[in-house]
C-alpha cells in the first residue's frame, strides 16, 4: 500500500528483494517469519523474505527436534552473537545462540561470534553496571564490524552483488574481523546446470 502511492516511499520499495533483521526477541521474530516452528505450530514461512539477519537469537526452550524447528528455513541468514552473549532475561547462554546456524540446511548461512561481545553490543546499550572508555571503544569497533558485515550480506543476497558475496565467503570479512570475531560459513553448493 505504501509503495502504491500517497507516501514519500511511493514506488521506491523493491518488493522482490525483502530482507528482515532483528535483535534478541526481534531475531526470534525474524527466524519465525523465515519459517522457524513456533510453539506447537508450524506456521508458513513468508515467501516474500529473501534473506535475514538474526542478532543474538534465543535458543528454543526445548532442545529436541531442532531439525524440525529450523527445517523449513530455506533462505540465507547472517547470524551474529558474542562470546559473552548470555541473555539478560530468559535462559539462553552464549554458546546456544549458534543453534539456528548449526541446524539450518539448504541455504547459505554465516555465523559471526564477536570476542567479548555481550547481548547488548548490537543495540548500542550496555549491560547494567558496565561503563568505561575501553568498553565504548570496543563497542564502536564492534559496530563498525557489524555494519561492514551486514551491508555486504544485504548487497550479496538482496542485490545479487557477486563481489560482496565473495568478500563474505572467501575470507574478506574474516580478515577484517581479525581477533575481534570469528566467522563461520555453511555455503550451499551452486545449482548444477
PDB file of N, CA, C and O in Angstrom, residues 7-66:
ATOM      1  N   UNK A   7       2.722   8.376  -0.262  1.00  0.00           N
ATOM      2  CA  UNK A   7       3.787   8.314   0.737  1.00  0.00           C
ATOM      3  C   UNK A   7       5.100   8.743   0.096  1.00  0.00           C
ATOM      4  O   UNK A   7       5.284   8.570  -1.109  1.00  0.00           O
ATOM      5  N   UNK A   8       6.028   9.282   0.885  1.00  0.00           N
ATOM      6  CA  UNK A   8       7.353   9.597   0.322  1.00  0.00           C
ATOM      7  C   UNK A   8       8.070   8.355  -0.207  1.00  0.00           C
ATOM      8  O   UNK A   8       8.989   8.468  -1.008  1.00  0.00           O
ATOM      9  N   UNK A   9       7.639   7.163   0.218  1.00  0.00           N
ATOM     10  CA  UNK A   9       8.260   5.926  -0.253  1.00  0.00           C
ATOM     11  C   UNK A   9       7.579   5.346  -1.493  1.00  0.00           C
ATOM     12  O   UNK A   9       7.974   4.277  -1.965  1.00  0.00           O
ATOM     13  N   UNK A  10       6.592   6.017  -2.008  1.00  0.00           N
ATOM     14  CA  UNK A  10       5.842   5.506  -3.159  1.00  0.00           C
ATOM     15  C   UNK A  10       6.777   5.156  -4.310  1.00  0.00           C
ATOM     16  O   UNK A  10       7.656   5.931  -4.679  1.00  0.00           O
ATOM     17  N   UNK A  11       6.610   3.952  -4.830  1.00  0.00           N
ATOM     18  CA  UNK A  11       7.371   3.405  -5.961  1.00  0.00           C
ATOM     19  C   UNK A  11       8.883   3.359  -5.704  1.00  0.00           C
ATOM     20  O   UNK A  11       9.666   3.320  -6.624  1.00  0.00           O
ATOM     21  N   UNK A  12       9.278   3.365  -4.440  1.00  0.00           N
ATOM     22  CA  UNK A  12      10.702   3.257  -4.082  1.00  0.00           C
ATOM     23  C   UNK A  12      11.038   1.912  -3.453  1.00  0.00           C
ATOM     24  O   UNK A  12      12.199   1.613  -3.255  1.00  0.00           O
ATOM     25  N   UNK A  13      10.038   1.125  -3.102  1.00  0.00           N
ATOM     26  CA  UNK A  13      10.268  -0.150  -2.433  1.00  0.00           C
ATOM     27  C   UNK A  13      10.356  -1.267  -3.465  1.00  0.00           C
ATOM     28  O   UNK A  13       9.487  -1.395  -4.323  1.00  0.00           O
ATOM     29  N   UNK A  14      11.407  -2.065  -3.383  1.00  0.00           N
ATOM     30  CA  UNK A  14      11.570  -3.222  -4.267  1.00  0.00           C
ATOM     31  C   UNK A  14      11.026  -4.435  -3.517  1.00  0.00           C
ATOM     32  O   UNK A  14      11.718  -5.037  -2.695  1.00  0.00           O
ATOM     33  N   UNK A  15       9.801  -4.790  -3.794  1.00  0.00           N
ATOM     34  CA  UNK A  15       9.131  -5.857  -3.058  1.00  0.00           C
ATOM     35  C   UNK A  15       9.588  -7.245  -3.472  1.00  0.00           C
ATOM     36  O   UNK A  15       9.156  -8.237  -2.886  1.00  0.00           O
ATOM     37  N   UNK A  16      10.479  -7.324  -4.447  1.00  0.00           N
ATOM     38  CA  UNK A  16      11.077  -8.604  -4.826  1.00  0.00           C
ATOM     39  C   UNK A  16      12.370  -8.873  -4.066  1.00  0.00           C
ATOM     40  O   UNK A  16      12.971  -9.932  -4.222  1.00  0.00           O
ATOM     41  N   UNK A  17      12.831  -7.918  -3.271  1.00  0.00           N
ATOM     42  CA  UNK A  17      14.089  -8.055  -2.527  1.00  0.00           C
ATOM     43  C   UNK A  17      13.884  -7.621  -1.084  1.00  0.00           C
ATOM     44  O   UNK A  17      14.399  -6.608  -0.640  1.00  0.00           O
ATOM     45  N   UNK A  18      13.149  -8.420  -0.341  1.00  0.00           N
ATOM     46  CA  UNK A  18      12.831  -8.075   1.040  1.00  0.00           C
ATOM     47  C   UNK A  18      13.726  -8.859   1.990  1.00  0.00           C
ATOM     48  O   UNK A  18      13.863 -10.079   1.877  1.00  0.00           O
ATOM     49  N   UNK A  19      14.338  -8.138   2.908  1.00  0.00           N
ATOM     50  CA  UNK A  19      15.138  -8.739   3.962  1.00  0.00           C
ATOM     51  C   UNK A  19      14.568  -8.325   5.307  1.00  0.00           C
ATOM     52  O   UNK A  19      13.850  -7.336   5.411  1.00  0.00           O
ATOM     53  N   UNK A  20      14.896  -9.098   6.327  1.00  0.00           N
ATOM     54  CA  UNK A  20      14.424  -8.795   7.676  1.00  0.00           C
ATOM     55  C   UNK A  20      15.573  -9.024   8.647  1.00  0.00           C
ATOM     56  O   UNK A  20      16.330  -9.981   8.495  1.00  0.00           O
ATOM     57  N   UNK A  21      15.679  -8.143   9.623  1.00  0.00           N
ATOM     58  CA  UNK A  21      16.716  -8.280  10.642  1.00  0.00           C
ATOM     59  C   UNK A  21      16.108  -7.991  12.003  1.00  0.00           C
ATOM     60  O   UNK A  21      15.141  -7.235  12.113  1.00  0.00           O
ATOM     61  N   UNK A  22      16.695  -8.606  13.026  1.00  0.00           N
ATOM     62  CA  UNK A  22      16.230  -8.338  14.371  1.00  0.00           C
ATOM     63  C   UNK A  22      17.255  -8.752  15.401  1.00  0.00           C
ATOM     64  O   UNK A  22      18.143  -9.563  15.135  1.00  0.00           O
ATOM     65  N   UNK A  23      17.116  -8.167  16.593  1.00  0.00           N
ATOM     66  CA  UNK A  23      17.999  -8.455  17.714  1.00  0.00           C
ATOM     67  C   UNK A  23      17.183  -9.060  18.845  1.00  0.00           C
ATOM     68  O   UNK A  23      16.090  -8.586  19.154  1.00  0.00           O
ATOM     69  N   UNK A  24      17.691 -10.121  19.450  1.00  0.00           N
ATOM     70  CA  UNK A  24      17.092 -10.771  20.602  1.00  0.00           C
ATOM     71  C   UNK A  24      15.691 -11.272  20.250  1.00  0.00           C
ATOM     72  O   UNK A  24      15.559 -12.140  19.395  1.00  0.00           O
ATOM     73  N   UNK A  25      14.635 -10.743  20.869  1.00  0.00           N
ATOM     74  CA  UNK A  25      13.296 -11.191  20.503  1.00  0.00           C
ATOM     75  C   UNK A  25      13.015 -10.858  19.040  1.00  0.00           C
ATOM     76  O   UNK A  25      12.293 -11.583  18.352  1.00  0.00           O
ATOM     77  N   UNK A  26      13.607  -9.785  18.545  1.00  0.00           N
ATOM     78  CA  UNK A  26      13.477  -9.451  17.128  1.00  0.00           C
ATOM     79  C   UNK A  26      14.142 -10.492  16.237  1.00  0.00           C
ATOM     80  O   UNK A  26      13.683 -10.762  15.128  1.00  0.00           O
ATOM     81  N   UNK A  27      15.227 -11.110  16.716  1.00  0.00           N
ATOM     82  CA  UNK A  27      15.868 -12.194  15.970  1.00  0.00           C
ATOM     83  C   UNK A  27      14.971 -13.423  15.962  1.00  0.00           C
ATOM     84  O   UNK A  27      14.855 -14.125  14.957  1.00  0.00           O
ATOM     85  N   UNK A  28      14.311 -13.696  17.100  1.00  0.00           N
ATOM     86  CA  UNK A  28      13.357 -14.795  17.158  1.00  0.00           C
ATOM     87  C   UNK A  28      12.227 -14.549  16.163  1.00  0.00           C
ATOM     88  O   UNK A  28      11.820 -15.440  15.419  1.00  0.00           O
ATOM     89  N   UNK A  29      11.718 -13.318  16.125  1.00  0.00           N
ATOM     90  CA  UNK A  29      10.648 -12.964  15.187  1.00  0.00           C
ATOM     91  C   UNK A  29      11.126 -13.125  13.747  1.00  0.00           C
ATOM     92  O   UNK A  29      10.401 -13.655  12.892  1.00  0.00           O
ATOM     93  N   UNK A  30      12.343 -12.704  13.471  1.00  0.00           N
ATOM     94  CA  UNK A  30      12.914 -12.843  12.131  1.00  0.00           C
ATOM     95  C   UNK A  30      12.970 -14.307  11.719  1.00  0.00           C
ATOM     96  O   UNK A  30      12.571 -14.666  10.606  1.00  0.00           O
ATOM     97  N   UNK A  31      13.461 -15.169  12.607  1.00  0.00           N
ATOM     98  CA  UNK A  31      13.540 -16.592  12.287  1.00  0.00           C
ATOM     99  C   UNK A  31      12.141 -17.201  12.135  1.00  0.00           C
ATOM    100  O   UNK A  31      11.931 -18.083  11.291  1.00  0.00           O
ATOM    101  N   UNK A  32      11.171 -16.736  12.925  1.00  0.00           N
ATOM    102  CA  UNK A  32       9.800 -17.240  12.803  1.00  0.00           C
ATOM    103  C   UNK A  32       9.216 -16.869  11.435  1.00  0.00           C
ATOM    104  O   UNK A  32       8.587 -17.703  10.770  1.00  0.00           O
ATOM    105  N   UNK A  33       9.441 -15.649  10.989  1.00  0.00           N
ATOM    106  CA  UNK A  33       8.947 -15.232   9.671  1.00  0.00           C
ATOM    107  C   UNK A  33       9.669 -16.001   8.562  1.00  0.00           C
ATOM    108  O   UNK A  33       9.089 -16.320   7.526  1.00  0.00           O
ATOM    109  N   UNK A  34      10.919 -16.377   8.815  1.00  0.00           N
ATOM    110  CA  UNK A  34      11.689 -17.159   7.837  1.00  0.00           C
ATOM    111  C   UNK A  34      11.251 -18.625   7.798  1.00  0.00           C
ATOM    112  O   UNK A  34      11.600 -19.345   6.862  1.00  0.00           O
ATOM    113  N   UNK A  35      10.498 -19.085   8.822  1.00  0.00           N
ATOM    114  CA  UNK A  35       9.991 -20.453   8.801  1.00  0.00           C
ATOM    115  C   UNK A  35      10.236 -21.285  10.036  1.00  0.00           C
ATOM    116  O   UNK A  35       9.864 -22.458  10.080  1.00  0.00           O
ATOM    117  N   UNK A  36      10.853 -20.726  11.071  1.00  0.00           N
ATOM    118  CA  UNK A  36      11.087 -21.491  12.297  1.00  0.00           C
ATOM    119  C   UNK A  36       9.753 -21.906  12.906  1.00  0.00           C
ATOM    120  O   UNK A  36       8.822 -21.104  12.984  1.00  0.00           O
ATOM    121  N   UNK A  37       9.666 -23.162  13.340  1.00  0.00           N
ATOM    122  CA  UNK A  37       8.467 -23.625  14.033  1.00  0.00           C
ATOM    123  C   UNK A  37       8.346 -22.882  15.359  1.00  0.00           C
ATOM    124  O   UNK A  37       9.332 -22.691  16.064  1.00  0.00           O
ATOM    125  N   UNK A  38       7.131 -22.482  15.693  1.00  0.00           N
ATOM    126  CA  UNK A  38       6.880 -21.691  16.889  1.00  0.00           C
ATOM    127  C   UNK A  38       5.886 -22.448  17.760  1.00  0.00           C
ATOM    128  O   UNK A  38       4.788 -22.762  17.316  1.00  0.00           O
ATOM    129  N   UNK A  39       6.279 -22.734  19.008  1.00  0.00           N
ATOM    130  CA  UNK A  39       5.394 -23.468  19.906  1.00  0.00           C
ATOM    131  C   UNK A  39       5.041 -24.814  19.309  1.00  0.00           C
ATOM    132  O   UNK A  39       5.897 -25.538  18.819  1.00  0.00           O
ATOM    133  N   UNK A  40       3.785 -25.148  19.308  1.00  0.00           N
ATOM    134  CA  UNK A  40       3.322 -26.399  18.709  1.00  0.00           C
ATOM    135  C   UNK A  40       3.037 -26.228  17.219  1.00  0.00           C
ATOM    136  O   UNK A  40       2.842 -27.193  16.510  1.00  0.00           O
ATOM    137  N   UNK A  41       3.017 -24.996  16.757  1.00  0.00           N
ATOM    138  CA  UNK A  41       2.626 -24.728  15.375  1.00  0.00           C
ATOM    139  C   UNK A  41       3.780 -24.749  14.403  1.00  0.00           C
ATOM    140  O   UNK A  41       4.943 -24.647  14.774  1.00  0.00           O
ATOM    141  N   UNK A  42       3.442 -24.918  13.171  1.00  0.00           N
ATOM    142  CA  UNK A  42       4.406 -24.903  12.079  1.00  0.00           C
ATOM    143  C   UNK A  42       3.902 -23.867  11.085  1.00  0.00           C
ATOM    144  O   UNK A  42       3.432 -24.192  10.015  1.00  0.00           O
ATOM    145  N   UNK A  43       3.974 -22.590  11.483  1.00  0.00           N
ATOM    146  CA  UNK A  43       3.464 -21.530  10.627  1.00  0.00           C
ATOM    147  C   UNK A  43       4.219 -21.461   9.314  1.00  0.00           C
ATOM    148  O   UNK A  43       5.364 -21.897   9.221  1.00  0.00           O
ATOM    149  N   UNK A  44       3.565 -20.928   8.297  1.00  0.00           N
ATOM    150  CA  UNK A  44       4.231 -20.859   6.996  1.00  0.00           C
ATOM    151  C   UNK A  44       5.334 -19.811   6.974  1.00  0.00           C
ATOM    152  O   UNK A  44       5.209 -18.758   7.595  1.00  0.00           O
ATOM    153  N   UNK A  45       6.407 -20.127   6.276  1.00  0.00           N
ATOM    154  CA  UNK A  45       7.453 -19.138   6.043  1.00  0.00           C
ATOM    155  C   UNK A  45       6.891 -18.090   5.088  1.00  0.00           C
ATOM    156  O   UNK A  45       6.124 -18.410   4.186  1.00  0.00           O
ATOM    157  N   UNK A  46       7.242 -16.841   5.296  1.00  0.00           N
ATOM    158  CA  UNK A  46       6.774 -15.786   4.400  1.00  0.00           C
ATOM    159  C   UNK A  46       7.601 -15.845   3.121  1.00  0.00           C
ATOM    160  O   UNK A  46       8.810 -15.593   3.153  1.00  0.00           O
ATOM    161  N   UNK A  47       7.005 -16.182   1.989  1.00  0.00           N
ATOM    162  CA  UNK A  47       7.767 -16.342   0.747  1.00  0.00           C
ATOM    163  C   UNK A  47       8.372 -15.051   0.214  1.00  0.00           C
ATOM    164  O   UNK A  47       9.247 -15.087  -0.649  1.00  0.00           O
ATOM    165  N   UNK A  48       7.932 -13.908   0.724  1.00  0.00           N
ATOM    166  CA  UNK A  48       8.499 -12.633   0.258  1.00  0.00           C
ATOM    167  C   UNK A  48       9.895 -12.400   0.820  1.00  0.00           C
ATOM    168  O   UNK A  48      10.676 -11.646   0.249  1.00  0.00           O
ATOM    169  N   UNK A  49      10.222 -13.060   1.924  1.00  0.00           N
ATOM    170  CA  UNK A  49      11.502 -12.863   2.598  1.00  0.00           C
ATOM    171  C   UNK A  49      12.610 -13.588   1.832  1.00  0.00           C
ATOM    172  O   UNK A  49      12.545 -14.788   1.634  1.00  0.00           O
ATOM    173  N   UNK A  50      13.625 -12.850   1.405  1.00  0.00           N
ATOM    174  CA  UNK A  50      14.715 -13.419   0.602  1.00  0.00           C
ATOM    175  C   UNK A  50      15.994 -13.655   1.388  1.00  0.00           C
ATOM    176  O   UNK A  50      16.840 -14.446   0.985  1.00  0.00           O
ATOM    177  N   UNK A  51      16.188 -12.944   2.500  1.00  0.00           N
ATOM    178  CA  UNK A  51      17.392 -13.075   3.320  1.00  0.00           C
ATOM    179  C   UNK A  51      17.095 -12.472   4.687  1.00  0.00           C
ATOM    180  O   UNK A  51      16.158 -11.680   4.826  1.00  0.00           O
ATOM    181  N   UNK A  52      17.893 -12.855   5.694  1.00  0.00           N
ATOM    182  CA  UNK A  52      17.645 -12.361   7.046  1.00  0.00           C
ATOM    183  C   UNK A  52      18.942 -12.242   7.833  1.00  0.00           C
ATOM    184  O   UNK A  52      19.933 -12.904   7.531  1.00  0.00           O
ATOM    185  N   UNK A  53      18.890 -11.390   8.859  1.00  0.00           N
ATOM    186  CA  UNK A  53      19.990 -11.241   9.813  1.00  0.00           C
ATOM    187  C   UNK A  53      19.399 -11.430  11.202  1.00  0.00           C
ATOM    188  O   UNK A  53      18.440 -10.750  11.574  1.00  0.00           O
ATOM    189  N   UNK A  54      19.961 -12.383  11.948  1.00  0.00           N
ATOM    190  CA  UNK A  54      19.499 -12.690  13.303  1.00  0.00           C
ATOM    191  C   UNK A  54      20.628 -12.401  14.284  1.00  0.00           C
ATOM    192  O   UNK A  54      21.639 -13.096  14.291  1.00  0.00           O
ATOM    193  N   UNK A  55      20.458 -11.362  15.097  1.00  0.00           N
ATOM    194  CA  UNK A  55      21.463 -10.966  16.078  1.00  0.00           C
ATOM    195  C   UNK A  55      21.010 -11.415  17.468  1.00  0.00           C
ATOM    196  O   UNK A  55      19.930 -11.040  17.912  1.00  0.00           O
ATOM    197  N   UNK A  56      21.812 -12.256  18.124  1.00  0.00           N
ATOM    198  CA  UNK A  56      21.507 -12.765  19.468  1.00  0.00           C
ATOM    199  C   UNK A  56      20.184 -13.523  19.508  1.00  0.00           C
ATOM    200  O   UNK A  56      19.371 -13.335  20.408  1.00  0.00           O
ATOM    201  N   UNK A  57      19.983 -14.404  18.544  1.00  0.00           N
ATOM    202  CA  UNK A  57      18.732 -15.180  18.519  1.00  0.00           C
ATOM    203  C   UNK A  57      18.649 -16.104  19.724  1.00  0.00           C
ATOM    204  O   UNK A  57      19.600 -16.816  20.032  1.00  0.00           O
ATOM    205  N   UNK A  58      17.509 -16.105  20.422  1.00  0.00           N
ATOM    206  CA  UNK A  58      17.365 -17.017  21.549  1.00  0.00           C
ATOM    207  C   UNK A  58      17.213 -18.455  21.080  1.00  0.00           C
ATOM    208  O   UNK A  58      16.687 -18.719  20.004  1.00  0.00           O
ATOM    209  N   UNK A  59      17.663 -19.372  21.903  1.00  0.00           N
ATOM    210  CA  UNK A  59      17.508 -20.798  21.609  1.00  0.00           C
ATOM    211  C   UNK A  59      16.109 -21.237  22.031  1.00  0.00           C
ATOM    212  O   UNK A  59      15.542 -20.686  22.978  1.00  0.00           O
ATOM    213  N   UNK A  60      15.550 -22.226  21.334  1.00  0.00           N
ATOM    214  CA  UNK A  60      14.245 -22.741  21.766  1.00  0.00           C
ATOM    215  C   UNK A  60      14.350 -23.338  23.170  1.00  0.00           C
ATOM    216  O   UNK A  60      15.403 -23.852  23.556  1.00  0.00           O
ATOM    217  N   UNK A  61      13.267 -23.270  23.920  1.00  0.00           N
ATOM    218  CA  UNK A  61      13.280 -23.833  25.277  1.00  0.00           C
ATOM    219  C   UNK A  61      13.512 -25.326  25.235  1.00  0.00           C
ATOM    220  O   UNK A  61      14.230 -25.870  26.048  1.00  0.00           O
ATOM    221  N   UNK A  62      12.881 -25.995  24.302  1.00  0.00           N
ATOM    222  CA  UNK A  62      13.079 -27.436  24.146  1.00  0.00           C
ATOM    223  C   UNK A  62      14.161 -27.650  23.102  1.00  0.00           C
ATOM    224  O   UNK A  62      14.112 -27.104  22.017  1.00  0.00           O
ATOM    225  N   UNK A  63      15.126 -28.482  23.429  1.00  0.00           N
ATOM    226  CA  UNK A  63      16.264 -28.703  22.544  1.00  0.00           C
ATOM    227  C   UNK A  63      16.115 -29.947  21.669  1.00  0.00           C
ATOM    228  O   UNK A  63      16.961 -30.229  20.861  1.00  0.00           O
ATOM    229  N   UNK A  64      15.020 -30.705  21.830  1.00  0.00           N
ATOM    230  CA  UNK A  64      14.836 -31.879  20.993  1.00  0.00           C
ATOM    231  C   UNK A  64      14.091 -31.465  19.708  1.00  0.00           C
ATOM    232  O   UNK A  64      13.352 -30.486  19.688  1.00  0.00           O
ATOM    233  N   UNK A  65      14.334 -32.210  18.655  1.00  0.00           N
ATOM    234  CA  UNK A  65      13.654 -31.949  17.389  1.00  0.00           C
ATOM    235  C   UNK A  65      14.067 -30.660  16.701  1.00  0.00           C
ATOM    236  O   UNK A  65      13.264 -30.053  15.993  1.00  0.00           O
ATOM    237  N   UNK A  66      15.307 -30.245  16.890  1.00  0.00           N
ATOM    238  CA  UNK A  66      15.748 -28.975  16.298  1.00  0.00           C
ATOM    239  C   UNK A  66      15.722 -29.009  14.775  1.00  0.00           C
ATOM    240  O   UNK A  66      15.537 -27.972  14.140  1.00  0.00           O
TER     241      UNK A  66
END
